[in-house]
XYZ file of C-alpha atoms in Angstrom:
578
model
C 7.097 -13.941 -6.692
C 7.588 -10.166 -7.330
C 5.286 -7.550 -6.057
C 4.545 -4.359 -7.686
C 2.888 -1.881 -5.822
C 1.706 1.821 -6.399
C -0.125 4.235 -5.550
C -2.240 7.115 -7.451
C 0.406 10.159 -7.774
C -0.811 13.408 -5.735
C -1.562 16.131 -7.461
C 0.489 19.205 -6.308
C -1.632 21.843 -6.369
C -2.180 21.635 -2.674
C -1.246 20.100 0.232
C -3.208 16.087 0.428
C -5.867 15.984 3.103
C -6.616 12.415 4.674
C -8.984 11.515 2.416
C -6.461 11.616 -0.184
C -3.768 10.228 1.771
C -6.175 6.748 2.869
C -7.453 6.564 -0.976
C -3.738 5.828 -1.881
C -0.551 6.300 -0.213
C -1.283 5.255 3.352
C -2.959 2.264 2.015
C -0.444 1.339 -1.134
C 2.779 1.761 2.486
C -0.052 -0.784 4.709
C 0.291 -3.374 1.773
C 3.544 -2.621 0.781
C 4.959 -3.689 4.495
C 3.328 -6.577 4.648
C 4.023 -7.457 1.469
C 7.850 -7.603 2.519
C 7.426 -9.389 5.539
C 4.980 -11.987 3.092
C 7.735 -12.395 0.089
C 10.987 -10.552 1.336
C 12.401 -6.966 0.713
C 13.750 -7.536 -2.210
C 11.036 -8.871 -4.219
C 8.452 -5.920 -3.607
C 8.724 -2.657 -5.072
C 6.870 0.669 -4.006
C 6.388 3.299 -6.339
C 4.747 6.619 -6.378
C 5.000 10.282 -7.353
C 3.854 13.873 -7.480
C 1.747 14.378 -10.479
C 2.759 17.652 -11.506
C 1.494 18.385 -15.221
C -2.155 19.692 -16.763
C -4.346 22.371 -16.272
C -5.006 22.565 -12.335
C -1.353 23.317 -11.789
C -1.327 25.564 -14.943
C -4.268 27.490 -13.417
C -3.090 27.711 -10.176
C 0.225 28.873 -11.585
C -1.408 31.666 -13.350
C -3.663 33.111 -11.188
C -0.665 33.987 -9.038
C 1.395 34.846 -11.683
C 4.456 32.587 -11.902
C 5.093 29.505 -13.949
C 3.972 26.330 -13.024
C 7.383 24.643 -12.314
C 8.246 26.875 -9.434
C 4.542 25.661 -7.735
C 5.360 22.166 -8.419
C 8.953 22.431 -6.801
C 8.067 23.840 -3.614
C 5.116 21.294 -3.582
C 6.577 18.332 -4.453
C 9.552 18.885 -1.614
C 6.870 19.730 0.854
C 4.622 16.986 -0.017
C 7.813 14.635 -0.450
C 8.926 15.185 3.442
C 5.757 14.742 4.769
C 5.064 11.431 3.279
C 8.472 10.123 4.163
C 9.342 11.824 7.820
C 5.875 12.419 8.844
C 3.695 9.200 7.811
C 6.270 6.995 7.683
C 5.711 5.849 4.095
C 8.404 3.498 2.718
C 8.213 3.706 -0.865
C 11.485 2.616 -2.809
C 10.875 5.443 -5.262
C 9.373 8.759 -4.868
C 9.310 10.681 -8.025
C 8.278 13.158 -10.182
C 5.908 14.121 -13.831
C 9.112 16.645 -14.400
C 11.646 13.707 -13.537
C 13.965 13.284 -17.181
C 13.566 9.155 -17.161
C 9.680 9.978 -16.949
C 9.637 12.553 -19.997
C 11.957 9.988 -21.642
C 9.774 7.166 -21.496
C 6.799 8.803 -21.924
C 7.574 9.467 -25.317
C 9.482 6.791 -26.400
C 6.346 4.244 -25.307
C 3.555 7.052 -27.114
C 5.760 6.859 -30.231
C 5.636 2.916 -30.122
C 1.174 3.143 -29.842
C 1.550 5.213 -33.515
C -0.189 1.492 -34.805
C -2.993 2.374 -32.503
C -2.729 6.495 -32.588
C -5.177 8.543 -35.161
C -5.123 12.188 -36.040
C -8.131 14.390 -35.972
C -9.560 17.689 -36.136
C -11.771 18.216 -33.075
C -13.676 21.406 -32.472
C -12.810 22.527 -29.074
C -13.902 25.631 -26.740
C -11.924 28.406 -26.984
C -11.810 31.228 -24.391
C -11.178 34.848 -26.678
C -10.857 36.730 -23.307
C -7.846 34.558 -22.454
C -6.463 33.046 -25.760
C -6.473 30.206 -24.878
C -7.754 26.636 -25.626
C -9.831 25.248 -22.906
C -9.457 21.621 -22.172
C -9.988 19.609 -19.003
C -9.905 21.510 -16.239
C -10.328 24.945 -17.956
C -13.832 24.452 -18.430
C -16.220 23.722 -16.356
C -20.358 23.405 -16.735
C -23.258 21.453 -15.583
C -22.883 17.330 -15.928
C -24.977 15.847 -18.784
C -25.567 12.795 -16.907
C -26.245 14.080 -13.424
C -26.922 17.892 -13.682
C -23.836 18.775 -11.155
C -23.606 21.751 -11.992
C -19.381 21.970 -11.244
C -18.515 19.835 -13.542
C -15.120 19.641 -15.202
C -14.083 19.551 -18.464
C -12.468 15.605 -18.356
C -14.643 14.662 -15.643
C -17.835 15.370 -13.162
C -16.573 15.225 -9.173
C -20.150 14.125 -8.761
C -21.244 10.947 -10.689
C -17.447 10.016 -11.492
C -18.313 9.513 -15.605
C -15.633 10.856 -17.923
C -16.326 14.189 -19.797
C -15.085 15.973 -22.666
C -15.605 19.839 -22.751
C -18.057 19.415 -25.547
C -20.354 17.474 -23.796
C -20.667 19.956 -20.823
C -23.896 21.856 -20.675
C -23.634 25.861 -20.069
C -20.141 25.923 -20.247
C -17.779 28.403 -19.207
C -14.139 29.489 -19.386
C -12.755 28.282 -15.753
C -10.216 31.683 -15.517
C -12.746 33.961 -16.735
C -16.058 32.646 -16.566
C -16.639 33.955 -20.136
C -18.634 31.575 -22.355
C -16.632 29.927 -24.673
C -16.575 29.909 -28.740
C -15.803 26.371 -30.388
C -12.521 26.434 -32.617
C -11.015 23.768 -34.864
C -7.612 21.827 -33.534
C -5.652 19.424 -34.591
C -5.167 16.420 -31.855
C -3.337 12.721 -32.083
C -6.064 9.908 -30.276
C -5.709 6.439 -28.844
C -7.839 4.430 -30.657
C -9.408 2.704 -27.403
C -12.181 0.678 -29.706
C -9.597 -1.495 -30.453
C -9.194 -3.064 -27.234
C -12.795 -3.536 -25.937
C -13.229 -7.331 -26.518
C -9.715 -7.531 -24.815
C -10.380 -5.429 -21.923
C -13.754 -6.894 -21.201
C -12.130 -10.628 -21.044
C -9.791 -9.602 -19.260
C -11.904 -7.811 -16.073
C -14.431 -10.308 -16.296
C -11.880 -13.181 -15.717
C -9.758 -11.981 -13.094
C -10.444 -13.432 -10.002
C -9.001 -11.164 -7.727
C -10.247 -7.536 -9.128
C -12.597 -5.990 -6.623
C -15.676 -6.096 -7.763
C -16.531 -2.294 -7.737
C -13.565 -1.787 -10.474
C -15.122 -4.548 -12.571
C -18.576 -2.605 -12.465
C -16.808 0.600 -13.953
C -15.339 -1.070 -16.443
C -17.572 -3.472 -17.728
C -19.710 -0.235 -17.628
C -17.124 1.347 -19.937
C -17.165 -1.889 -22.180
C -20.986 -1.912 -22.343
C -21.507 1.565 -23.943
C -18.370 0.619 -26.900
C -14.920 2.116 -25.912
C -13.930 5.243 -27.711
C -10.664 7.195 -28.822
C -9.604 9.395 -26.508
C -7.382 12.556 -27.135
C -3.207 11.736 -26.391
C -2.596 15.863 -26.702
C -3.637 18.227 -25.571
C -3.526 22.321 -26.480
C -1.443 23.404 -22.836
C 1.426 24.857 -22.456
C 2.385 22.951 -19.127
C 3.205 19.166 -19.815
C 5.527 16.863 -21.585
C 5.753 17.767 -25.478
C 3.832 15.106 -27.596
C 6.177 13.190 -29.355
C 4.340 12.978 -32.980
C 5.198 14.843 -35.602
C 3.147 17.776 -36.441
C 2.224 18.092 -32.541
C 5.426 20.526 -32.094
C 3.328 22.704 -29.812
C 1.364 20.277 -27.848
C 1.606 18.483 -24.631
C 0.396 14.937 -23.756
C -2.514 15.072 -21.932
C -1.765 14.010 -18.442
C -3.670 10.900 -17.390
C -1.781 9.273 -19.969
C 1.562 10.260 -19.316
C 0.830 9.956 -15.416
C -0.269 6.079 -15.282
C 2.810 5.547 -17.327
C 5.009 6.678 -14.394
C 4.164 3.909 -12.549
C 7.070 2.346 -15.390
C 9.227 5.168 -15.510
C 9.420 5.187 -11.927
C 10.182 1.618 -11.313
C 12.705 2.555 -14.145
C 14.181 5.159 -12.467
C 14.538 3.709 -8.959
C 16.450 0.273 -10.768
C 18.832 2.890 -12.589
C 19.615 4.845 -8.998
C 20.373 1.109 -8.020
C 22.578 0.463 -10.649
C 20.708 -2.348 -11.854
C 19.721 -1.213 -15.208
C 17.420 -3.696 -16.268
C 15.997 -5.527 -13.254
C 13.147 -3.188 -13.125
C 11.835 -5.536 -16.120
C 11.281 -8.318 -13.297
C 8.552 -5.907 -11.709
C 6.537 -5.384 -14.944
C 6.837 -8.819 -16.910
C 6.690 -12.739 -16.346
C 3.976 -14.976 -14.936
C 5.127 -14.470 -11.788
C 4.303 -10.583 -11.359
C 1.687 -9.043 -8.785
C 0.614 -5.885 -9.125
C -1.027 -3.809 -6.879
C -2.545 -0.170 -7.487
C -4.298 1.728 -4.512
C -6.208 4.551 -5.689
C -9.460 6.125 -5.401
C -12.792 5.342 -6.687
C -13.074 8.205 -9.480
C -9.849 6.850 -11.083
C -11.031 3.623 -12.030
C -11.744 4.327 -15.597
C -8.119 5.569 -15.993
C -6.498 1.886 -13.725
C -9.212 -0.597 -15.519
C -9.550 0.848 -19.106
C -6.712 3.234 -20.120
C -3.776 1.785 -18.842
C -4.542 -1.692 -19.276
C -5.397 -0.596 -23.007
C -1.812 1.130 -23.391
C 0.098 -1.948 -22.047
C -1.775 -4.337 -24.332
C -1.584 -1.869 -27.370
C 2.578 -1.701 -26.616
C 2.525 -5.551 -27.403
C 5.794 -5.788 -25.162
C 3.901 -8.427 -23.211
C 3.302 -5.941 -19.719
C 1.927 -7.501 -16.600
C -2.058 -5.742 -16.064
C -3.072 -5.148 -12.964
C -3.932 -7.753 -10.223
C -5.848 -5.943 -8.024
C -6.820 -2.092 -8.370
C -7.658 -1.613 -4.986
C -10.101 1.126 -4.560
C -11.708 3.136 -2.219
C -14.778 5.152 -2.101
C -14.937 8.614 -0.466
C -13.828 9.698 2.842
C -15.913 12.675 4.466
C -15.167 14.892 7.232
C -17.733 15.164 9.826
C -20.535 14.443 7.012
C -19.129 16.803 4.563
C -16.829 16.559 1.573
C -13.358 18.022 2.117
C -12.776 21.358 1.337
C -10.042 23.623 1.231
C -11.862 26.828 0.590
C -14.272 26.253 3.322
C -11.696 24.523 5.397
C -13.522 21.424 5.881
C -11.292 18.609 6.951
C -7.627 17.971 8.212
C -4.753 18.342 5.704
C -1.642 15.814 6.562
C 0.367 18.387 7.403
C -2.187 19.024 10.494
C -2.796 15.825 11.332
C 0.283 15.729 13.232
C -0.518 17.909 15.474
C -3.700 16.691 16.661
C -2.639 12.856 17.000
C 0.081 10.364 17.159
C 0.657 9.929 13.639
C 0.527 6.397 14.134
C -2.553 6.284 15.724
C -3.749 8.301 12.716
C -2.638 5.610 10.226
C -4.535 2.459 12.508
C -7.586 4.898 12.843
C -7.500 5.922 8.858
C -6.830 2.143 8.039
C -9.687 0.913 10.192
C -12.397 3.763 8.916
C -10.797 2.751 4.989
C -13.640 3.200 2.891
C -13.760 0.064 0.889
C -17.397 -0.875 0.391
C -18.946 2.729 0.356
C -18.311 6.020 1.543
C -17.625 6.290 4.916
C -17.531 9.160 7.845
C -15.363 9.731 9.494
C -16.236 11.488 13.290
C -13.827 12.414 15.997
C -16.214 10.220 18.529
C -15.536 6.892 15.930
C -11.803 8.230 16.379
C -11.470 8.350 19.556
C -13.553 5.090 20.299
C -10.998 3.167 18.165
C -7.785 4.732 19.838
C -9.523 4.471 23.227
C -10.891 1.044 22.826
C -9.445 -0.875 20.011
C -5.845 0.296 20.604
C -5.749 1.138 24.444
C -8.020 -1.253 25.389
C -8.254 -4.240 22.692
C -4.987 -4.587 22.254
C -2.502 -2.188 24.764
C -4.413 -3.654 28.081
C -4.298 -7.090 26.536
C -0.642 -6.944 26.465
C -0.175 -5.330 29.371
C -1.763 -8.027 31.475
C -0.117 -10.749 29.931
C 3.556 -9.377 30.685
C 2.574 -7.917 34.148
C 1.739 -11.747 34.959
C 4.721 -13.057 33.440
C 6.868 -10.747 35.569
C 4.699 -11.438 38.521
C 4.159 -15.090 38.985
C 7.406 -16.327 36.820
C 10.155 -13.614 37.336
C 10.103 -11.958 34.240
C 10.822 -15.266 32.492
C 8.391 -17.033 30.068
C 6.909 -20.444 31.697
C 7.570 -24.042 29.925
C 4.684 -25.119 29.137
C 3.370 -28.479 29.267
C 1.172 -29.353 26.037
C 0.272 -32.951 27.816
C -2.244 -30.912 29.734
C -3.586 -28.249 27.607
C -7.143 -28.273 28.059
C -9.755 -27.586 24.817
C -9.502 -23.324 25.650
C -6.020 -23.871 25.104
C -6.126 -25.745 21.738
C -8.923 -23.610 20.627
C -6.417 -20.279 20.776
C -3.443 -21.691 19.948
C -5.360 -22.979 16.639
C -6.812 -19.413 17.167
C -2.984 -17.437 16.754
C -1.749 -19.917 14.230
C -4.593 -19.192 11.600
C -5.218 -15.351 12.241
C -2.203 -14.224 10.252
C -3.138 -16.385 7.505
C -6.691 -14.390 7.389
C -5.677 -11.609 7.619
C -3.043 -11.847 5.272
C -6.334 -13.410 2.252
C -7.343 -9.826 2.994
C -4.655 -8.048 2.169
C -3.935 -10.122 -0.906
C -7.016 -8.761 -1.738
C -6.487 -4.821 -1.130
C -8.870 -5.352 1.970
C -6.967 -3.681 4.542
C -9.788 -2.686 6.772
C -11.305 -5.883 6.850
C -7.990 -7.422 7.680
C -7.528 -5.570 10.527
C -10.470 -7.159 11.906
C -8.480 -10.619 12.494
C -6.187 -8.992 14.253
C -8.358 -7.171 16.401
C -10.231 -10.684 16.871
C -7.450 -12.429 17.917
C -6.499 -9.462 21.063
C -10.250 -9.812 22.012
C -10.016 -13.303 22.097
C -6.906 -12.990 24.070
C -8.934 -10.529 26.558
C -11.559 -13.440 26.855
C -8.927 -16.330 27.230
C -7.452 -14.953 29.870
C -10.453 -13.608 31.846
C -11.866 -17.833 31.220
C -8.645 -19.309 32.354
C -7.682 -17.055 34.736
C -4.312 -17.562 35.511
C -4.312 -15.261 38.661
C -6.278 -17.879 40.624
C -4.516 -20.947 38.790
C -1.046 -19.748 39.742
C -2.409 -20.722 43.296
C -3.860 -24.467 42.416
C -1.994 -25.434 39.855
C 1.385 -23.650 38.434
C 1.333 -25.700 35.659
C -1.547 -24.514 34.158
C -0.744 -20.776 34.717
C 2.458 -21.735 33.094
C 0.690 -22.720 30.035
C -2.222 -20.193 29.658
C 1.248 -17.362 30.176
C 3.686 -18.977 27.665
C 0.710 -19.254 25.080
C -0.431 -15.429 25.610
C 2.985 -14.478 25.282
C 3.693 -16.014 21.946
C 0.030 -14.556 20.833
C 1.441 -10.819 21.545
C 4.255 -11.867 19.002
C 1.364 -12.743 16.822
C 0.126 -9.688 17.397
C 3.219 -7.782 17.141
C 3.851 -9.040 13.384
C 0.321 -8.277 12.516
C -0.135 -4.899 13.492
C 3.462 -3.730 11.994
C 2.259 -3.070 8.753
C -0.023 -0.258 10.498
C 2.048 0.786 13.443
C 5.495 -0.083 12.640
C 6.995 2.173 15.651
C 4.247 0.750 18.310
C 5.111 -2.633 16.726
C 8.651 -2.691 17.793
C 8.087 -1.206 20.839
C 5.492 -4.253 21.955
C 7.906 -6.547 20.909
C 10.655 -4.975 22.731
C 8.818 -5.359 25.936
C 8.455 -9.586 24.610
C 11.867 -9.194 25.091
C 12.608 -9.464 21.299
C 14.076 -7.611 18.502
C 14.170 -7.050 14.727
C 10.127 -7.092 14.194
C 10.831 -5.730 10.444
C 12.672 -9.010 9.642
C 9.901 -11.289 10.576
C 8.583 -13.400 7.808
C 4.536 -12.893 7.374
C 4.216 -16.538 7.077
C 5.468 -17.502 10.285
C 3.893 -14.502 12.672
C 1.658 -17.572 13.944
C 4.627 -20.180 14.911
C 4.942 -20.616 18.662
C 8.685 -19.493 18.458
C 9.482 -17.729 21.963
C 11.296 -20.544 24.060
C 10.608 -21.563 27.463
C 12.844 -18.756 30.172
C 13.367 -16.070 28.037
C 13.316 -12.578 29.537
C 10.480 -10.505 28.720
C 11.557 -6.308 28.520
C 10.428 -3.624 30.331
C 7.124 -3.549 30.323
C 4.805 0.236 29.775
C 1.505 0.799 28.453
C 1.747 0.930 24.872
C -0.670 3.481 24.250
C -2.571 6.022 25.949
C -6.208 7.257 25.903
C -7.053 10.507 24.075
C -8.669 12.822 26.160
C -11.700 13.721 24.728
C -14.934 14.867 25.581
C -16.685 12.390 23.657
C -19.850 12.307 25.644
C -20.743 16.029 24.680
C -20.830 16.061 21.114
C -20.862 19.982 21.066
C -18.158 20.094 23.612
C -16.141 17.536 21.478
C -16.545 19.619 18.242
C -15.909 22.558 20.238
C -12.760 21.414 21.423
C -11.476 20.149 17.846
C -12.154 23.647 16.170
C -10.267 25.196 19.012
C -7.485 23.141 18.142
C -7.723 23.340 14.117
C -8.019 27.161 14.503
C -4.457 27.422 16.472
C -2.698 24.696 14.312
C -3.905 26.235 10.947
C -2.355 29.447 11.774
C 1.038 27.596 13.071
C 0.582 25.271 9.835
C -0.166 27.643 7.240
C 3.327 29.983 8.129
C 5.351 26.680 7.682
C 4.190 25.831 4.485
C 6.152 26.816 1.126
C 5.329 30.448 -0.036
C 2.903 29.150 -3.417
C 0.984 26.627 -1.177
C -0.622 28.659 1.456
C-alpha cells in the first residue's frame, strides 16, 4: 500500500499562526509519522509547499513597493525553517508555486483539459484609479449570501461559499477603495458541469470521506456545477498556457492543488527515480490523504477531483480530505492587525514546541470550531502529559528499579488474575483504535486511546498495588511490573507520532532504542523480555507554571510575555514580513 499525504500550501504573505499550522501541516506530519511506522518509510510520501502566486501576495508586494518574488523568497525560507527546525515537520518535499517542475506541469496538464476548457468574454470590475483588473482578492464587498460585509472577491471568510467579483454587493477596489467600473475580458474556463454526475457518485460512495466534506460538496452538486475561470487578468502567476492568453496568468487555486503532483514529481526527480512518483498518484492500491481547512473544501472535493477525472490519465481522488473547522484564540478569530493570537514563530518561546504540537493535536478542531484558552492548555500539559501519562511512567520504572534491580520481572501468566487479562487485552487493542482514527484523519479523537490506556495504567496499578504485593507475594508484583512496563512501550509507539523527541526519550528510560523503526502494527506485542535493564529514569515532563486559578492573573501573565517576545520576534523576521 502507498500513502500519499499533503497538506494545504501556506500562503506567504505572512508568517502562519497556529490555527493555520493545526488546519494542515501539524496535522498532515501527525498522520504522516504514523503512517510510516503503519506501512514503512518508503511507501508514504509527504508533500507540501508555499503557495506563492495571486493577488494577496501581489497586493502586499505593491503596497510596499517591490515585486512580489522578492516577498515570496524571504517568506518561503523563513516559513521553510520554521516548519522543518522548529515543529519538527518531516515532509519528503517542501516546495514552491515558483519551483520550474511546478510551472512545467502546470501547463503541460491545463493544455491536456483544452477538451474540457471554453473561452469567454466576461465583464469584470475594473479599478480606473489603478489600471488594473480586479479579480479575487482585489475586490472586496458585502457577501450576497450572508451580508459579511468583508467579503472577497473569490470567496466570503464568513459563510465559506465561493464568490466571483460580480456577485459582490457594494463593491470596491481593495488598493484604493474606489468603486469599480465593469470592463469586457477575454478568459479560458473549466467547464465544471461536465463532471457533476461524476463528482456526486463519487462523494456519496466513499466510505471514508468525513462527512462535513461530503456536505460541501453534495451542496456544490445540488445547486448544478458551473465553469469556473482557469485565467486570470494578474500580473503575478504562472502564464496560461492557451493560445491567445499571452498576457494572463492561471488563476491560483488551480495551479496550487496541482502541486500536490508537481511536488511529488519533483521530490522523485531529486531522488533520481524519475518515474516512481507515478506509484503515489495511480493504482488500486493508492491512499491519499489531504489535511486542510474547512473553507477549502470546495477547492479538495470539487475542483481537483474534477481536474484529475477531466485529465482521463486514470489519477487516484482523494481518500480522505481531512478537515478542520476554525481554531480561535481566546474566543476571537486570529488577527494580525489586532495581534490576536500566537504566530509559530512565537510559539516557541512560550512552550516546549512539543508540548505545543500534543496540546494543538488534542484541541484539533474536527467536529466544530473550537477555543482554544491558556487554562485548557495548561490543564492538558499539566494533567494529561505530566500527570496522565509522565507520572504513570514514572511509577512504573521507579518500582522496577526498586523492588527488581532495575531489571524487568518474569512474569508468570499461570497466575494472572482477570485485572491482568483485562489490560493486557487493554494494551494489545489500543493501538489498533487508535490507529481506525487516524485512518480516518481523526487525530484528536485518536489521541483519546492513548490517553485511555495511561489512565487505565494509573488505575491498574493503584488496584493491584504492587507496593504491598512485593511484600506477600513477589510473584504477583513481578507480573503487574513486567506488564506495565511493556504498556509504556505501548505508549511510547503511540504517542511518537505527536512527540517524537519525548517519545524516544520514554523509551530510552525502558531501556530501549530506535522508537522511529517500530512497526505501528506491533506497538501492542508484549516484546520486552524478562531481565532487561530499564535506563535512567527522569520525569518526562514538567508542569507549566501558571496561574491558572486567576483567570486575570493568567491573561495578565501571557500578554506580558507576548509583548516581550513580539518585539524579540518581530527584529528576527525577514525585512518584507514584519
Amino acid at each position: 500500500m502507498k500513502i500519499f499525504v499533503a497538506s494545504a500550501w501556506p500562503y506567504v504573505n505572512s508568517v502562519p499562526h497556529l490555527g493555520n499550522l493545526i488546519g494542515s501541516i501539524l496535522s498532515a506530519d501527525v498522520f504522516a509519522r504514523y503512517a510510516r511506522m503503519k506501512y514503512g518509510k518508503e511507501n508514504v510520501v509527504f508533500v507540501s509547499g508555499s503557495d506563492e502566486h495571486g493577488t494577496p501576495i501581489e497586493i502586499e508586494a505593491k503596497k510596499r513597493g517591490v515585486h512580489p518574488k522578492l516577498l515570496t523568497d524571504q517568506a518561503h525560507e523563513y516559513d521553510k525553517k520554521l516548519f522543518l527546525e522548529t515543529w519538527k515537520i518531516t515532509f519528503n518535499n517542501y516546495t514552491r508555486t515558483e519551483s520550474e517542475v511546478h510551472k512545467e506541469f502546470v501547463r503541460s496538464f491545463l493544455l491536456n483539459l483544452r477538451k474540457y476548457v471554453k473561452v469567454e468574454e466576461d465583464e469584470i470590475p475594473y479599478c480606473e484609479h489603478d489600471k488594473l483588473f480586479l479579480p479575487d482578492r482585489f475586490i472586496k464587498g458585502t457577501c450576497p449570501y450572508c451580508g459579511f460585509e468583508d467579503a472577497r472577491g473569490d470567496q466570503c471568510d464568513n459563510c465559506g461559499r465561493l464568490l466571483t467579483p460580480k456577485l459582490l454587493i457594494n463593491p470596491k477596489c481593495a488598493l484604493c477603495g474606489s468603486k469599480p467600473v465593469l470592463k469586457l475580458t477575454k478568459h479560458w474556463f473549466f467547464d465544471l458541469s461536465e463532471f457533476n454526475d461524476k463528482i456526486r457518485d463519487w462523494i456519496s460512495s466513499s466510505p471514508y470521506m468525513p462527512d462535513n466534506v461530503k456536505s460541501v460538496a453534495l451542496g456544490w452538486v445540488k445547486e448544478g456545477l458551473k465553469p469556473r475561470s482557469i485565467t486570470r487578468d494578474n500580473a503575478w502567476g504562472i502564464p496560461a498556457p492557451y493560445e491567445g492568453a499571452e498576457n494572463k496568468t492561471v488563476y491560483v487555486w488551480f495551479e496550487a492543488l496541482l502541486g500536490y503532483i508537481s511536488a511529488t514529481i519533483e521530490y522523485f526527480r531529486k531522488e533520481g527515480n524519475e518515474e516512481k512518483w507515478k506509484e503515489f498518484w495511480f493504482g488500486n492500491d493508492v491512499k491519499s490523504y489531504y489535511f486542510i481547512g474547512k473553507d477549502n473544501i470546495p477547492f479538495h472535493a470539487v475542483i481537483l477531483p474534477a481536474m484529475l477525472m477531466a485529465s482521463g490519465e486514470g489519477y487516484v481522488l482523494p481518500t480522505v480530505i481531512a478537515s478542520t473547522e476554525y481554531l480561535l484564540y481566546e474566543g476571537q478569530k486570529f488577527s494580525k492587525s489586532r495581534k490576536i493570537g500566537i504566530w509559530i514563530d512565537e510559539a516557541k518561546e512560550l512552550m516546549d514546541i512539543e508540548y505545543w504540537r500534543f496540546v494543538l493535536i488534542r484541541l484539533r478542531p474536527e467536529e466544530r470550531d473550537t477555543n482554544f484558552t491558556w487554562r485548557e492548555a495548561v490543564r492538558i500539559v499539566n494533567t494529561e502529559l505530566n500527570d496522565d501519562i509522565g507520572n504513570y511512567a514514572n511509577r512504573v520504572l521507579s518500582m522496577v528499579k526498586r523492588y527488581f534491580g532495575g531489571e524487568v520481572p518474569t512474569p508468570d501468566e499461570s497466575v494472572y488474575n482477570d485485572e491482568d487479562r483485562k489490560f493486557v487485552s487493554e494494551i494489545k487493542e489500543a493501538p489498533k483504535k487508535m490507529g481506525e482514527m487516524m485512518e480516518l484523519g481523526k487525530l484528536k479523537a485518536g489521541t483519546e486511546e492513548l490517553l485511555k490506556l495511561a489512565r487505565d495504567g494509573n488505575s491498574y496499578l493503584n488496584l493491584r498495588a504492587p507496593w504491598n504485593l512485593i511484600k506477600t507475594d513477589k510473584q504477583q508484583a513481578a507480573n503487574v511490573l513486567y506488564i506495565a512496563t511493556n504498556s509504556l512501550r505501548t505508549i511510547a509507539i503511540m504517542i511518537y507520532p505527536l512527540m517524537p523527541d519525548h517519545a524516544s526519550k520514554l523509551y530510552s528510560q525502558i531501556g530501549l532504542s530506535g522508537i522511529e523503526n517500530e512497526k505501528w502494527d506491533n506497538a501492542g506485542d508484549f516484546t520486552i523480555k524478562p531481565g532487561q535493564k530499564i535506563g535512567n529514569i527522569e520525569p518526562l515532563f514538567k508542569k507549566l507554571d501558571l496561574p491558572i486559578e486567576d483567570e486575570f492573573k493568567l491573561h495578565e501573565e501571557i500578554h506580558r510575555k507576548l509583548e516581550e517576545i513580539r518585539k524579540k520576534v518581530e527584529k528576527n523576521r525577514p525585512e518584507l514580513l514584519r
